[in-house]
CSV table of C-alpha atoms in Angstrom, one decimal:
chain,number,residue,atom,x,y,z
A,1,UNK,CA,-42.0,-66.4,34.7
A,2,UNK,CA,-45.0,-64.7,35.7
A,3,UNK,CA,-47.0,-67.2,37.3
A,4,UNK,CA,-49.7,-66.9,35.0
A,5,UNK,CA,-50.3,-69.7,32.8
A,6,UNK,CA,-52.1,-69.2,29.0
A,7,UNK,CA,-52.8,-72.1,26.5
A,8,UNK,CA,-52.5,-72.6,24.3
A,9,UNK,CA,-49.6,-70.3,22.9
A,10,UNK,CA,-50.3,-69.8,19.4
A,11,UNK,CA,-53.8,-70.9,17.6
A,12,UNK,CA,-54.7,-71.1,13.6
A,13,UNK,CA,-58.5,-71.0,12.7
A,14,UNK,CA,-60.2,-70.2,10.1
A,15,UNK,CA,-63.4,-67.4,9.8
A,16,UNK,CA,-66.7,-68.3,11.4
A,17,UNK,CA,-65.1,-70.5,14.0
A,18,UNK,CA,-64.7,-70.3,17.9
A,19,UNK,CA,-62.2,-70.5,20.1
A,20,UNK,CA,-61.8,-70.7,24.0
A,21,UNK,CA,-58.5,-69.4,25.3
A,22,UNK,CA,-57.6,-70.4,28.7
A,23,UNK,CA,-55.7,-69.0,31.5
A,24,UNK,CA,-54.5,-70.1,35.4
A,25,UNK,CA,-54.0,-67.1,37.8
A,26,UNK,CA,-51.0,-67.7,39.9
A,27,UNK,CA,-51.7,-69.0,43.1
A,28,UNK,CA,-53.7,-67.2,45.6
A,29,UNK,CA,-54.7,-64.4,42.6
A,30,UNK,CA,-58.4,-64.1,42.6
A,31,UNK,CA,-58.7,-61.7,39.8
A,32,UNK,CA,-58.4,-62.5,36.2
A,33,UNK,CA,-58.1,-59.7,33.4
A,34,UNK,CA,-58.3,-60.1,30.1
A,35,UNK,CA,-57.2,-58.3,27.3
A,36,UNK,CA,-56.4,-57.9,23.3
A,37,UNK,CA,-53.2,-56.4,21.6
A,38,UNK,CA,-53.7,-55.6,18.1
A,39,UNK,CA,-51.4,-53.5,15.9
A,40,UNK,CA,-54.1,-50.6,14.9
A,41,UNK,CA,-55.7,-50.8,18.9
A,42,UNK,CA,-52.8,-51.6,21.1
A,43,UNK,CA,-53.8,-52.9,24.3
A,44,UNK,CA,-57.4,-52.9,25.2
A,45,UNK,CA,-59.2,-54.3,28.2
A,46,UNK,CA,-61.6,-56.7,27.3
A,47,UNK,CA,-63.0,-57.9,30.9
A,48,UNK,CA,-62.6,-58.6,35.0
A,49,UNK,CA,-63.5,-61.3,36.8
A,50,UNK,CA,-63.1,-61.5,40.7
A,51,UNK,CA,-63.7,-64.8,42.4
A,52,UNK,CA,-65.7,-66.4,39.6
A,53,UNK,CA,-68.0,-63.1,39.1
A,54,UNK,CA,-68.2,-60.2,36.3
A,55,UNK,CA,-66.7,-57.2,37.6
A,56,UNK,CA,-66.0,-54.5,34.3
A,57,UNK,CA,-66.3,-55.1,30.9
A,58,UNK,CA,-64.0,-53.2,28.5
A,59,UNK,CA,-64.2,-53.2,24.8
A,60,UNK,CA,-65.2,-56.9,24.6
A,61,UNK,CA,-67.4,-57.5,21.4
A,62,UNK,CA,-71.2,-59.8,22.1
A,63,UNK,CA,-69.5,-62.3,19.7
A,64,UNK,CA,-66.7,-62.9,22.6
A,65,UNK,CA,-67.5,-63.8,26.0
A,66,UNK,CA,-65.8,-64.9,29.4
A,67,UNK,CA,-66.1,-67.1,32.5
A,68,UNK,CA,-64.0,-67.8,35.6
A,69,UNK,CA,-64.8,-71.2,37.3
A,70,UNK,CA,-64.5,-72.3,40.8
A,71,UNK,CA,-60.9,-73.1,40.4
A,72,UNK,CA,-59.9,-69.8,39.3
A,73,UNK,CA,-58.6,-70.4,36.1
A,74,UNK,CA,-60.6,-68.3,33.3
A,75,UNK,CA,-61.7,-69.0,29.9
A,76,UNK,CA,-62.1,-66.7,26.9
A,77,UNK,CA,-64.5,-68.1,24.0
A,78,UNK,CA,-64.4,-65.9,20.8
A,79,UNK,CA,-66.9,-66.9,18.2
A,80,UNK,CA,-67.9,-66.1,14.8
A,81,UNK,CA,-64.4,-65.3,14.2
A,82,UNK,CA,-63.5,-62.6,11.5
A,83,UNK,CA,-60.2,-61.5,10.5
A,84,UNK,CA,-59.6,-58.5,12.2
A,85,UNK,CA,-60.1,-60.5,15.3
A,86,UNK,CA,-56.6,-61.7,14.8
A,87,UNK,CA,-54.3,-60.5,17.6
A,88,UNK,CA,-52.3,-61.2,20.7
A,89,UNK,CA,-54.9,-62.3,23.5
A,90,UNK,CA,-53.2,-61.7,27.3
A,91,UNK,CA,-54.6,-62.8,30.5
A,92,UNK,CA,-53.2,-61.2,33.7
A,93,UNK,CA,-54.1,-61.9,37.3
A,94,UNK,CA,-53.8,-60.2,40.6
A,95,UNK,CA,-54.7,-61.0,44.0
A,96,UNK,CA,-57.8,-58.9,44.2
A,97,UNK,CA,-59.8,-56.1,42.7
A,98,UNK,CA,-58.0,-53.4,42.0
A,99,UNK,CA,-57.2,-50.8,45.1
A,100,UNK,CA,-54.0,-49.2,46.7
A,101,UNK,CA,-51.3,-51.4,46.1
A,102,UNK,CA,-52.5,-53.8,43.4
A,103,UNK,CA,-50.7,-54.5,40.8
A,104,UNK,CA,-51.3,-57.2,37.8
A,105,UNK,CA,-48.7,-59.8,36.5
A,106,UNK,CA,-49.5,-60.9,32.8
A,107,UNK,CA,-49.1,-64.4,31.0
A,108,UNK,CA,-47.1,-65.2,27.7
A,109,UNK,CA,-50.4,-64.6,25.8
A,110,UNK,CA,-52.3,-66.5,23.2
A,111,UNK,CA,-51.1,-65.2,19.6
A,112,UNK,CA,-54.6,-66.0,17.3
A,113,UNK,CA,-54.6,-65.8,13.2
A,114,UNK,CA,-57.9,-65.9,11.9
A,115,UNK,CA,-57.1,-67.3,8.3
B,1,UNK,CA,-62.6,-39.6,29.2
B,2,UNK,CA,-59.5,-41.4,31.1
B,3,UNK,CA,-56.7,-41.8,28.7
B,4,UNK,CA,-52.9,-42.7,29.0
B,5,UNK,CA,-50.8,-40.8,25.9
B,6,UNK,CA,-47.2,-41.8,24.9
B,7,UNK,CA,-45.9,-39.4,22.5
B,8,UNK,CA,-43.1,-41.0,21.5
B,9,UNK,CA,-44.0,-43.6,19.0
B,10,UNK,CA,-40.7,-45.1,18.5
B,11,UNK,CA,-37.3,-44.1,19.8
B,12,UNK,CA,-34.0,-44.7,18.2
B,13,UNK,CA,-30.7,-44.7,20.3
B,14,UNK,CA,-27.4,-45.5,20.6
B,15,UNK,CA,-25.8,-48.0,23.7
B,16,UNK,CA,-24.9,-45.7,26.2
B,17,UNK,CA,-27.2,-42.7,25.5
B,18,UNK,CA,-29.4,-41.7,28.0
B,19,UNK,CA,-33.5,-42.2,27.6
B,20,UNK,CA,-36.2,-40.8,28.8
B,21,UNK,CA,-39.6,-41.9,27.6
B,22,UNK,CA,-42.6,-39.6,28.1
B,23,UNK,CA,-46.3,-40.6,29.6
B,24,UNK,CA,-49.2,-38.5,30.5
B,25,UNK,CA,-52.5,-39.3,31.7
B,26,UNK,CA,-55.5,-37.5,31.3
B,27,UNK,CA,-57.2,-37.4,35.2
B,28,UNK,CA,-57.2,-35.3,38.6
B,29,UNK,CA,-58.3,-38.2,40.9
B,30,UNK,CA,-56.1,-40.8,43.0
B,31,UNK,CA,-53.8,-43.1,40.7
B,32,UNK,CA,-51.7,-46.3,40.7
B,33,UNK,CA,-49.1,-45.9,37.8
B,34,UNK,CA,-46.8,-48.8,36.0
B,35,UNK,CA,-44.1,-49.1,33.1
B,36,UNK,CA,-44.5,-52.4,31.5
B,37,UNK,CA,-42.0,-53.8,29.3
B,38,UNK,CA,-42.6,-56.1,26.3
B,39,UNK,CA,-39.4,-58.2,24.4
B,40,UNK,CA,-39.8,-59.4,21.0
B,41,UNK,CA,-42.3,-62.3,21.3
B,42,UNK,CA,-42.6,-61.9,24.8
B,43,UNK,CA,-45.4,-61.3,27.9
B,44,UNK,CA,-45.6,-58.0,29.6
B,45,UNK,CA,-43.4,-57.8,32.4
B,46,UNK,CA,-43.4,-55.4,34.9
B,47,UNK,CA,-40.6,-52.7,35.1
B,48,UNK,CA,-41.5,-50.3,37.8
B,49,UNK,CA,-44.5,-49.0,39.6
B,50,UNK,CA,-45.8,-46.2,41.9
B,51,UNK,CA,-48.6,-46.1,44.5
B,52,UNK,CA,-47.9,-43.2,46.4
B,53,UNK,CA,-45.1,-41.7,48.6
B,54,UNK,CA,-41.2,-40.7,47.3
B,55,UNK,CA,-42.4,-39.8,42.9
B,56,UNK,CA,-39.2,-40.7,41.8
B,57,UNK,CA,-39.2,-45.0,42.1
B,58,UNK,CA,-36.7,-46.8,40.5
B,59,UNK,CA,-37.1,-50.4,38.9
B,60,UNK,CA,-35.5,-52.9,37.8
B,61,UNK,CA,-32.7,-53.3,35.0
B,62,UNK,CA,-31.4,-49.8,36.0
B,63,UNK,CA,-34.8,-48.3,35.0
B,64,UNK,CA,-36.4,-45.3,36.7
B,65,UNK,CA,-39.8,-43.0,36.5
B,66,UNK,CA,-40.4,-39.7,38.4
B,67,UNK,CA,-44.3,-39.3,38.9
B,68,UNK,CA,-45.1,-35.2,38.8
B,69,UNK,CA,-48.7,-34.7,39.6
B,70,UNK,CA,-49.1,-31.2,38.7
B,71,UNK,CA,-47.9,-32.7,35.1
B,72,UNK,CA,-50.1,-35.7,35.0
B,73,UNK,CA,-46.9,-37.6,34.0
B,74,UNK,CA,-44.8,-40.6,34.8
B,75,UNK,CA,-41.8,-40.4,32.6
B,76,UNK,CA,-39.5,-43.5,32.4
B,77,UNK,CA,-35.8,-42.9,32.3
B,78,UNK,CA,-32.4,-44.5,31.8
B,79,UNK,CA,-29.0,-43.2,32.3
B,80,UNK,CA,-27.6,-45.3,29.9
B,81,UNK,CA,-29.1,-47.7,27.6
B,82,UNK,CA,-27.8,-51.2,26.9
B,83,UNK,CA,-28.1,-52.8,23.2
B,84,UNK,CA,-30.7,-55.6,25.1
B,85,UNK,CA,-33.1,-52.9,26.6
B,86,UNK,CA,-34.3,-53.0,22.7
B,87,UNK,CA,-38.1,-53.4,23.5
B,88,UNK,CA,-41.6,-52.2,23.3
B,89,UNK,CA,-42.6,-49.8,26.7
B,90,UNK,CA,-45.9,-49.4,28.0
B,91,UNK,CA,-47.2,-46.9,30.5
B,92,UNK,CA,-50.2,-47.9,32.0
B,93,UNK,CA,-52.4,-46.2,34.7
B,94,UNK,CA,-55.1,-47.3,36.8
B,95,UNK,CA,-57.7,-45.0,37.8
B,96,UNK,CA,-59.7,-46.4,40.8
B,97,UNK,CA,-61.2,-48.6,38.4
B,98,UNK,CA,-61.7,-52.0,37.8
B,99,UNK,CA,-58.5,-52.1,35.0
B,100,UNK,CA,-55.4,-50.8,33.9
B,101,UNK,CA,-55.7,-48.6,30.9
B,102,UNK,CA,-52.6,-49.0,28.9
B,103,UNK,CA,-50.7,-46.3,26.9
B,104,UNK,CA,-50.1,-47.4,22.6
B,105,UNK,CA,-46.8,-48.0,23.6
B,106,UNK,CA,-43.1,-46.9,22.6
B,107,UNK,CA,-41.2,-49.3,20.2
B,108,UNK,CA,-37.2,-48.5,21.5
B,109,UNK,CA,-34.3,-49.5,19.5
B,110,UNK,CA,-30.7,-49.6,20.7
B,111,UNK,CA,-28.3,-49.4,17.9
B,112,UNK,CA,-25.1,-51.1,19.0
């Protein structure tokens, strides 16, 4: 167990609907990374919070967007929802931005069909 | 551009053989270097990482990875694989960025 906490673990919907995937940092992280793994892209960074603000955004499309609240724990809302937007959605935290010595522990992930 | 290449798409090998997975990255500058590994169904987990000092660092589950900077690589290696070290691998590099930019990955299969 990584620490990192994702709900929910698996999600059904059907195109042109939204979606918020959560996540909880483990305690004390204050960075929250997301990112999609797909079978044609493999693993790509979608986006970085630290401490509730933006910090890098990857290959994250407008339809999909991000937050991290005062608690720390992050949300992901994907809308419009097409197909190909069907993947495996991690969330990984660390403790802060990335420098010498960080390294990033990952949740179970979010497995979304779009149907 | 900064990119992470693992050339071996998917390994095939029998308990006991030894492994050696290959990963290159494409950048002169200061890295942080990882080998993730992913079980059917599973989250990431982390298998070994390198920051800087001694290149060769060894992990867990027997796994190690020799960093050689004058090859941009971070190989992973095992001296002898075991039947439940059947997983997906991922080398993934950050650059003194705000992320980790991962590697496509390298399916291994153990055949008892």
């Amino acid at each position: 167990d990584s620490g990192v906490t994702q709900t929910p673990k698996h999600l059904i919907t059907a195109t042109g609907q939204r979606v918020t995937l959560r996540c909880s940092p483990r305690s004390g992280d204050l960075s929250v990374y997301w990112y999609q793994q797909s079978l044609d892209q493999g693993l790509q960074f979608l986006i970085h919070y630290y401490n509730g603000e933006e910090r890098a955004k990857g290959n994250i499309l407008e339809r999909f967007s991000a937050q991290q609240f005062p608690d720390l724990h992050s949300e992901l809302n994907l809308s419009s929802l097409e197909l190909g937007d069907s993947a495996l959605y991690f969330c990984a935290s660390s403790v802060a931005t990335w420098g010498p010595n960080t390294e990033a522990f990952f949740g179970q992930g979010t497995r979304l069909t779009v149907v | 551009a900064q990119s992470v290449s693992q050339h071996n798409h998917h390994v095939i090998l029998s308990e006991a053989a030894s492994l050696e997975l290959g990963c290159n990255y494409s950048y002169g500058g200061t890295v942080n270097l990882f080998w993730y590994v992913q079980y059917p169904g599973q989250h990431l987990q982390l298998l070994l990482k390198y920051f800087s000092g001694d290149p060769l660092v060894k992990g867990i589950k027997g796994f190690e990875a020799e960093f050689i900077k004058s090859k941009f690589s971070f190989n992973l290696r095992k001296p002898s694989v075991q039947w439940s070290d059947t997983a997906e691998y991922f080398c993934a590099v950050n650059f003194g960025n705000e992320k980790l930019t991962f590697g496509t990955g390298t399916r291994l299969t153990i055949i008892p």
